[in-house]
PDB file of C-alpha atoms in Angstrom:
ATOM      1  CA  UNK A   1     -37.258  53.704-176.188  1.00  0.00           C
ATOM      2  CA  UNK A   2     -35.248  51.767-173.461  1.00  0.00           C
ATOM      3  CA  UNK A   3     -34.865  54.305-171.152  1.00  0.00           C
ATOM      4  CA  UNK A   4     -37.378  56.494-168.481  1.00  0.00           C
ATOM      5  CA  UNK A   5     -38.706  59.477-169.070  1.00  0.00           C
ATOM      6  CA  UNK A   6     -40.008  61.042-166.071  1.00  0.00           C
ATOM      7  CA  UNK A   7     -41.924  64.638-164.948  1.00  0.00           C
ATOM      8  CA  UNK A   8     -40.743  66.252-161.967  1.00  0.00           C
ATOM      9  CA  UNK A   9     -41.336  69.832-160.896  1.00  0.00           C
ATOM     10  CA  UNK A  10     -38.553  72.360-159.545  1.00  0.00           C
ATOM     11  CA  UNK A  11     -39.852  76.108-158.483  1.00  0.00           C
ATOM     12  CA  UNK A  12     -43.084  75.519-160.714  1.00  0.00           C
ATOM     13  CA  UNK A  13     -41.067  74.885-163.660  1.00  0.00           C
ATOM     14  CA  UNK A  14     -41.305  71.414-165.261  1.00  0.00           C
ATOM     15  CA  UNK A  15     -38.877  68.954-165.764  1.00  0.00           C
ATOM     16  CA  UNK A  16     -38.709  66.611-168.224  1.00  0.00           C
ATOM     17  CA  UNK A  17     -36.003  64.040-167.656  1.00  0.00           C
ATOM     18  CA  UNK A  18     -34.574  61.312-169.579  1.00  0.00           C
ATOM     19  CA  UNK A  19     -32.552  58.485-167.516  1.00  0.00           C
ATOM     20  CA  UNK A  20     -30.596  56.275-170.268  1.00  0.00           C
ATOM     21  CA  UNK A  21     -31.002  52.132-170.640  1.00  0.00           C
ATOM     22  CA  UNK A  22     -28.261  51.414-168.219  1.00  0.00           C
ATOM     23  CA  UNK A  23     -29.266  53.679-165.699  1.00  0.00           C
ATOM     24  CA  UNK A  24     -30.896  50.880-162.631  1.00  0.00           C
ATOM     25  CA  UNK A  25     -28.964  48.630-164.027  1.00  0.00           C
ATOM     26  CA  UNK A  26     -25.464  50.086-162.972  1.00  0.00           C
ATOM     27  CA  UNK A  27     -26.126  51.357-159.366  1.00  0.00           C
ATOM     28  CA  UNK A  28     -22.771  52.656-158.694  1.00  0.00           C
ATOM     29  CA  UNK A  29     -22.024  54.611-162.680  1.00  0.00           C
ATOM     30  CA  UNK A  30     -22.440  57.947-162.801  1.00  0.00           C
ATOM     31  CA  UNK A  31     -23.551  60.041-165.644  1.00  0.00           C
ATOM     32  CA  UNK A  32     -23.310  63.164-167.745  1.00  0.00           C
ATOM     33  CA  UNK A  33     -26.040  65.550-167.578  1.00  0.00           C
ATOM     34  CA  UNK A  34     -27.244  67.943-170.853  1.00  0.00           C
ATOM     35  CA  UNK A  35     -29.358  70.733-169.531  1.00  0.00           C
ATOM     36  CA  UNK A  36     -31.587  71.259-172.364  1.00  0.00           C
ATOM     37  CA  UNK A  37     -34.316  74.302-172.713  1.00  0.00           C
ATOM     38  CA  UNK A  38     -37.915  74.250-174.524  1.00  0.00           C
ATOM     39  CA  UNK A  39     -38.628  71.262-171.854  1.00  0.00           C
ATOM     40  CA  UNK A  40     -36.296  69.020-173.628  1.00  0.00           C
ATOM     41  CA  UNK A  41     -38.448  69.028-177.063  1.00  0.00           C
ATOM     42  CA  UNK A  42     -35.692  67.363-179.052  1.00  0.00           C
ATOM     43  CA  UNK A  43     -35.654  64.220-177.185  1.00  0.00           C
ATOM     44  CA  UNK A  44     -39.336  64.094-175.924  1.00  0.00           C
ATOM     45  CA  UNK A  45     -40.736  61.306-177.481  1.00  0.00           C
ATOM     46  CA  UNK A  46     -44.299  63.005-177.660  1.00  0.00           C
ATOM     47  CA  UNK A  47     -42.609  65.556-179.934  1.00  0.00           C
ATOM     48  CA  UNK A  48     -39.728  64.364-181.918  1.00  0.00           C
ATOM     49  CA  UNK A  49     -38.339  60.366-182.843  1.00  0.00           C
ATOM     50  CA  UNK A  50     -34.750  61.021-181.729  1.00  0.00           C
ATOM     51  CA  UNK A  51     -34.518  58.900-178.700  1.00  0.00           C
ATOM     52  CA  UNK A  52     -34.548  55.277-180.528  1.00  0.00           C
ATOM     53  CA  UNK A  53     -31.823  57.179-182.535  1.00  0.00           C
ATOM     54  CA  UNK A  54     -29.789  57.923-179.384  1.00  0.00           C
ATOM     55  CA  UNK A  55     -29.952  55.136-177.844  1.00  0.00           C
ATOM     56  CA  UNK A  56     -28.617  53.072-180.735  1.00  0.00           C
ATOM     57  CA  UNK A  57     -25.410  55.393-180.647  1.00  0.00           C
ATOM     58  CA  UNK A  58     -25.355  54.703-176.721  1.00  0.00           C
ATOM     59  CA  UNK A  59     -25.297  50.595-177.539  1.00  0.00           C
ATOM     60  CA  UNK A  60     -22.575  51.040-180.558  1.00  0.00           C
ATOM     61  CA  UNK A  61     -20.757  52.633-177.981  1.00  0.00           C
ATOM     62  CA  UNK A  62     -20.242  55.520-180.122  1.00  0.00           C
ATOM     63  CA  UNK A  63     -22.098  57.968-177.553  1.00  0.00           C
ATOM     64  CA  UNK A  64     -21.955  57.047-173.636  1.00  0.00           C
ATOM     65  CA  UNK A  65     -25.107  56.608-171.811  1.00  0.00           C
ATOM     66  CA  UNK A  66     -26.542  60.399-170.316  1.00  0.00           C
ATOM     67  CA  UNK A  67     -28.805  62.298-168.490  1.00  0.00           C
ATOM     68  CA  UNK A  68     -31.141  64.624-170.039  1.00  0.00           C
ATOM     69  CA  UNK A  69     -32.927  67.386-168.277  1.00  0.00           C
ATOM     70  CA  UNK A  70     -35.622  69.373-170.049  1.00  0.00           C
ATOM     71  CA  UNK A  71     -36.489  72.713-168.565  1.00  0.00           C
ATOM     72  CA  UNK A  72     -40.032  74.735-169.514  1.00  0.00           C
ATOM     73  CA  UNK A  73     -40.259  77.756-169.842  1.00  0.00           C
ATOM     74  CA  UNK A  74     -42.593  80.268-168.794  1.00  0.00           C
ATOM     75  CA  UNK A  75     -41.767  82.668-171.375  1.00  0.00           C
ATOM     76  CA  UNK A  76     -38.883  81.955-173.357  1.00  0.00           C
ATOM     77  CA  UNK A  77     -38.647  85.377-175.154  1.00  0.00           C
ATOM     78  CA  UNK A  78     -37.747  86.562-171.872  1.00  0.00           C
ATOM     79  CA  UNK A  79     -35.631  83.489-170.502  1.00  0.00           C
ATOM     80  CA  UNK A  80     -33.681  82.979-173.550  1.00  0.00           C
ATOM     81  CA  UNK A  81     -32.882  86.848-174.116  1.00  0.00           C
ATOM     82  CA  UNK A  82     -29.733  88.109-172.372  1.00  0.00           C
ATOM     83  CA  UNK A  83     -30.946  91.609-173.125  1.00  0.00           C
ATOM     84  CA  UNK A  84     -33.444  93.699-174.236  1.00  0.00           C
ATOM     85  CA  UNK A  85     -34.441  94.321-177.393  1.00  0.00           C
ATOM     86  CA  UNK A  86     -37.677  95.143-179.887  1.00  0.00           C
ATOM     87  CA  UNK A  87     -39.742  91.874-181.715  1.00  0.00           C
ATOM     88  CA  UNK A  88     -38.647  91.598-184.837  1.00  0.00           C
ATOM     89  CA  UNK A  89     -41.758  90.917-186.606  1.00  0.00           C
ATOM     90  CA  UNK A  90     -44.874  93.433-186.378  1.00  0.00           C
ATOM     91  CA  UNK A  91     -47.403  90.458-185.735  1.00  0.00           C
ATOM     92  CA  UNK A  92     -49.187  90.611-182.701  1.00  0.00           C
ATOM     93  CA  UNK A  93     -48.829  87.308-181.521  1.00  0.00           C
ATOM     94  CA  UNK A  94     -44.771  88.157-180.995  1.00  0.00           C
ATOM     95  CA  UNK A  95     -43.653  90.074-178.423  1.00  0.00           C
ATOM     96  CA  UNK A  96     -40.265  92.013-177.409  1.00  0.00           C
ATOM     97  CA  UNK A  97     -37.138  90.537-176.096  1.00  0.00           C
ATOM     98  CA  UNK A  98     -37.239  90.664-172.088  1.00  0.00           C
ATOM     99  CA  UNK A  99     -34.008  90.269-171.793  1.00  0.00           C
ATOM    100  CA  UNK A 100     -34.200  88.262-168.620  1.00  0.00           C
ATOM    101  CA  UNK A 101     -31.444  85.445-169.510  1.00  0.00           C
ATOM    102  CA  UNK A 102     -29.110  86.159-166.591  1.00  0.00           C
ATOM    103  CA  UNK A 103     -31.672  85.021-164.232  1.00  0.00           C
ATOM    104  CA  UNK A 104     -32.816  82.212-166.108  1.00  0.00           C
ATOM    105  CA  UNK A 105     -29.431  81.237-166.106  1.00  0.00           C
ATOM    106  CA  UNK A 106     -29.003  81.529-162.515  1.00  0.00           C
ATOM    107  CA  UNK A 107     -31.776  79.179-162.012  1.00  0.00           C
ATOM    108  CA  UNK A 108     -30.086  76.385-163.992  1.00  0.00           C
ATOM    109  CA  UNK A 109     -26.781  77.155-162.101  1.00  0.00           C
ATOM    110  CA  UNK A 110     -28.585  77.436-158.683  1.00  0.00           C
ATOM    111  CA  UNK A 111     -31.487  75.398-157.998  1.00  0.00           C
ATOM    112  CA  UNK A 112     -31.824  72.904-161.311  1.00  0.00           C
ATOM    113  CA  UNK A 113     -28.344  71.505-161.398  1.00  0.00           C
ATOM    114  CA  UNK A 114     -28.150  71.204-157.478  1.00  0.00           C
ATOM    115  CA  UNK A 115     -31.376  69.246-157.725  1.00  0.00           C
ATOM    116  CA  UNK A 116     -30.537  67.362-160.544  1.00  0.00           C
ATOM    117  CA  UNK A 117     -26.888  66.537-158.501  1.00  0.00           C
ATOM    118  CA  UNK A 118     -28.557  65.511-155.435  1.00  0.00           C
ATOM    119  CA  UNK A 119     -31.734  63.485-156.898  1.00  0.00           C
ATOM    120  CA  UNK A 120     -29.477  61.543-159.479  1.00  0.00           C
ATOM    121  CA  UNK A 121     -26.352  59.920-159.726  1.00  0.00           C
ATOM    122  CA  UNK A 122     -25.277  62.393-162.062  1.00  0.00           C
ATOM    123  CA  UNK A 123     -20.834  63.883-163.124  1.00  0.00           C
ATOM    124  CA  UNK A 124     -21.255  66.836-161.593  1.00  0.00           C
ATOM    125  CA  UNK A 125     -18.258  68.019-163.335  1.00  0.00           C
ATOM    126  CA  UNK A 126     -18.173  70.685-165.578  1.00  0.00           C
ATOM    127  CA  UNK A 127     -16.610  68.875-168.476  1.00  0.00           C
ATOM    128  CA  UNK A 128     -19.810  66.494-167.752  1.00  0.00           C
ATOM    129  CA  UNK A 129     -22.156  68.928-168.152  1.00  0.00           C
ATOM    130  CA  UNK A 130     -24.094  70.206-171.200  1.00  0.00           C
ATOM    131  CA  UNK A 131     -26.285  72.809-172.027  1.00  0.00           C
ATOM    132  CA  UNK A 132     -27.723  72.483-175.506  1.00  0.00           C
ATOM    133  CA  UNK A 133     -30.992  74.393-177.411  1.00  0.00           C
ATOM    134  CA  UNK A 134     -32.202  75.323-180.402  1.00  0.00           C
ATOM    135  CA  UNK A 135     -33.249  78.673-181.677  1.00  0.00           C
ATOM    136  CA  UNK A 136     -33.541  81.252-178.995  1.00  0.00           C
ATOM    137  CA  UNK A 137     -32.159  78.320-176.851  1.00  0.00           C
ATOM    138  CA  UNK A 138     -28.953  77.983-179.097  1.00  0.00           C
ATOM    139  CA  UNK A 139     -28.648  82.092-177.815  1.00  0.00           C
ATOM    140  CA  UNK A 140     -29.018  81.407-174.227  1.00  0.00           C
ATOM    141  CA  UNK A 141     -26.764  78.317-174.063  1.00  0.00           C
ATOM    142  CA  UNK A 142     -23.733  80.239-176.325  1.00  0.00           C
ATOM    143  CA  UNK A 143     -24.604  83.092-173.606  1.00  0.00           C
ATOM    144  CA  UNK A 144     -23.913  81.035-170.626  1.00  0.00           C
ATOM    145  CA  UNK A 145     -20.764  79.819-172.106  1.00  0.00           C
ATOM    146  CA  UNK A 146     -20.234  83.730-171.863  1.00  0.00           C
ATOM    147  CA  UNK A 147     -19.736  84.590-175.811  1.00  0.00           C
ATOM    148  CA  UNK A 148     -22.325  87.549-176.446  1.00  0.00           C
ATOM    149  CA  UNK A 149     -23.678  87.928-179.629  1.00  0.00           C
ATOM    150  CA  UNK A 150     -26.198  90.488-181.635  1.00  0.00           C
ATOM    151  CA  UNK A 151     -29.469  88.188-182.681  1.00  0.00           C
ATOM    152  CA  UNK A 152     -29.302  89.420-186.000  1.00  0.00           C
ATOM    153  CA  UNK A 153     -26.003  88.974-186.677  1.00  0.00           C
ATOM    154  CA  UNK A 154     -25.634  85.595-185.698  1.00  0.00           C
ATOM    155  CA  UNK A 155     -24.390  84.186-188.465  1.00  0.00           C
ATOM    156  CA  UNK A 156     -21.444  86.515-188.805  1.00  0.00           C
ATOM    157  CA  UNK A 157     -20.476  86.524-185.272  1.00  0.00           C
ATOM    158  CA  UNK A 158     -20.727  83.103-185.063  1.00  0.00           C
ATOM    159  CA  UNK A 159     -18.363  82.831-188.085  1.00  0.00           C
ATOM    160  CA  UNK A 160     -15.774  85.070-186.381  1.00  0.00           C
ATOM    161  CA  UNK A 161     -15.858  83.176-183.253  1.00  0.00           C
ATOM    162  CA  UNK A 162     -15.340  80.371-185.350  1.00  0.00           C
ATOM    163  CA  UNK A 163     -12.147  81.746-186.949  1.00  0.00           C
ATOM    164  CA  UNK A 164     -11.031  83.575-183.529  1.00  0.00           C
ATOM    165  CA  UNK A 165     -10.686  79.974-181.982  1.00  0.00           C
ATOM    166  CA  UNK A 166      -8.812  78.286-184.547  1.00  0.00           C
ATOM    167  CA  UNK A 167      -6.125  81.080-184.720  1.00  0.00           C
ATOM    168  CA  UNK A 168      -5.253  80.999-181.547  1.00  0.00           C
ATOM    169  CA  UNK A 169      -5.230  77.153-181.781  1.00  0.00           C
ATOM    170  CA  UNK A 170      -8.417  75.553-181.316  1.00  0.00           C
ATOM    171  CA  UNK A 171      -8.406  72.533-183.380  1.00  0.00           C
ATOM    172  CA  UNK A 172     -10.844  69.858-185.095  1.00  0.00           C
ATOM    173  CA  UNK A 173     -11.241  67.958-181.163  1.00  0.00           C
ATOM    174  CA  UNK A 174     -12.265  71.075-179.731  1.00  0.00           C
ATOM    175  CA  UNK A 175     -14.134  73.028-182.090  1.00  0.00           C
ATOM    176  CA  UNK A 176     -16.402  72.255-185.295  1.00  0.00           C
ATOM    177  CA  UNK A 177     -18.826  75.014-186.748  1.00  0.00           C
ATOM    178  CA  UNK A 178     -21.674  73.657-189.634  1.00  0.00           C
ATOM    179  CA  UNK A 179     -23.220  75.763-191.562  1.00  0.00           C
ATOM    180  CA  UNK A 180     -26.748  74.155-193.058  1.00  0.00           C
ATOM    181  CA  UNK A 181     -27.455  76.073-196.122  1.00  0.00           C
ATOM    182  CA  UNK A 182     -31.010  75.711-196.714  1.00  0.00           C
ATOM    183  CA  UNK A 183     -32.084  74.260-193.693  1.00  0.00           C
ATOM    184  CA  UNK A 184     -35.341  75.790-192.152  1.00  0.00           C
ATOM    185  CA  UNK A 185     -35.545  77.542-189.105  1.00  0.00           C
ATOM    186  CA  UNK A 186     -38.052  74.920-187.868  1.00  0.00           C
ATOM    187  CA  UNK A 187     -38.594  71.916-184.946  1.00  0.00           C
ATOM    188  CA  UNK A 188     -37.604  68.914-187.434  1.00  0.00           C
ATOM    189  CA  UNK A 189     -34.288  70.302-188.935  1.00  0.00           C
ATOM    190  CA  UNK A 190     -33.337  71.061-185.213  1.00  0.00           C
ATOM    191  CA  UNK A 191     -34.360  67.789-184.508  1.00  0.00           C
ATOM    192  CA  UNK A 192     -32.337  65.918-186.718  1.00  0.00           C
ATOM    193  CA  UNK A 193     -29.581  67.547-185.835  1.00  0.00           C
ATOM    194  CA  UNK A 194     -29.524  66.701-182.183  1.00  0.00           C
ATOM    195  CA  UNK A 195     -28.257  63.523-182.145  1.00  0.00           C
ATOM    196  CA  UNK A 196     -24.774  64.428-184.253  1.00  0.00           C
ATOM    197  CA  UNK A 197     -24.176  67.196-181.861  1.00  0.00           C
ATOM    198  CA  UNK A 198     -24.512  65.212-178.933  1.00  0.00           C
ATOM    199  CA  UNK A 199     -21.956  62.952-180.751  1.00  0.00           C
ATOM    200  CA  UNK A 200     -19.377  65.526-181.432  1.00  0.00           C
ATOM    201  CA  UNK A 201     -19.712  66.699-178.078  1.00  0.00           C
ATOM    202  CA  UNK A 202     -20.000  63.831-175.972  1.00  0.00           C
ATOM    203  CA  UNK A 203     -17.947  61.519-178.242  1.00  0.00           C
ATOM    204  CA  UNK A 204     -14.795  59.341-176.708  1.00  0.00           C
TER     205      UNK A 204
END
């Protein structure tokens, strides 16, 4: 890894933060910021291998240098819920949907992006700013880009939105939908997924 990864803390939540290679280097760039939930797990190098990955598509020039902010949670099946609604699984250990998403949102919006803005040299534009997750994160960020969906019938929806967009025009540099048959619902298949999205998303 060639950049820094630094802790910082932010309303007793945690921040993980990635600054890219380039980052003291260039005093006067600026750069886009992906707001990323689970503290950042798929590009924290205690957890997951992506970064050396990343950074390689930052030198190729195939993905420009960014910011990466990692946000904890304190309970995600609350934070990452924009409404209530029953566990799906009878085991103990899970508990109900707390359906507590708006305000999780409106810290990101209020307090974390500010911060982020003011502490970093950061695009605060909103065509420079990303808010990527996987799982119950994947929910919240398609929820703050204001498309509500059913959990269990994510697929499906997801599918629909999919067409929706591309009849009313949406094409291939705006939109892209894969669907990973036979991929687990697990950290790793998340992971290795993360750096093509940011590709697609950030790319030239």
């Amino acid at each position: 890894m060639n950049g820094q990864i630094s802790i910082h803390r932010l309303e007793q939540r945690e921040l993980l933060i990635y600054l890219p290679p380039s980052y003291d280097l260039m005093a006067t760039r600026i750069y886009p910021v992906v707001y990323m939930h689970d503290r950042g797990d798929l590009f924290d190098p205690a957890i997951h291998n992506t970064l050396p990955e990343i950074e390689a598509l930052f030198a190729e020039g195939t993905l420009p240098e960014m910011i990466f902010v990692g946000i904890a949670s304190h309970a995600r099946m609350d934070a990452y819920t924009p409404w209530t609604a029953p566990r799906l699984s009878d085991q103990r250990t899970v508990s109900d949907f707390g359906g507590q998403g708006d305000k999780y949102l409106s810290f990101i919006v209020e307090q974390c992006k500010p911060y982020i803005d003011k502490t970093f040299r950061a695009d605060a534009r909103a065509e420079a700013t990303g808010l990527l997750g996987k799982s119950l994160g994947g929910l919240i960020s398609m929820y703050g880009e204001g498309k509500q969906t059913v959990q269990r019938e994510m697929v499906t929806r997801t599918q629909q939105v999919y067409a929706h967009l591309q009849a009313v025009g949406r094409g291939s540099e705006q939109l892209t939908l894969i669907m990973d048959e036979g991929a687990s619902h697990e950290a790793g298949a998340f992971a290795r997924r993360f750096p093509s999205a940011l590709t697609w998303l950030y790319r030239e």
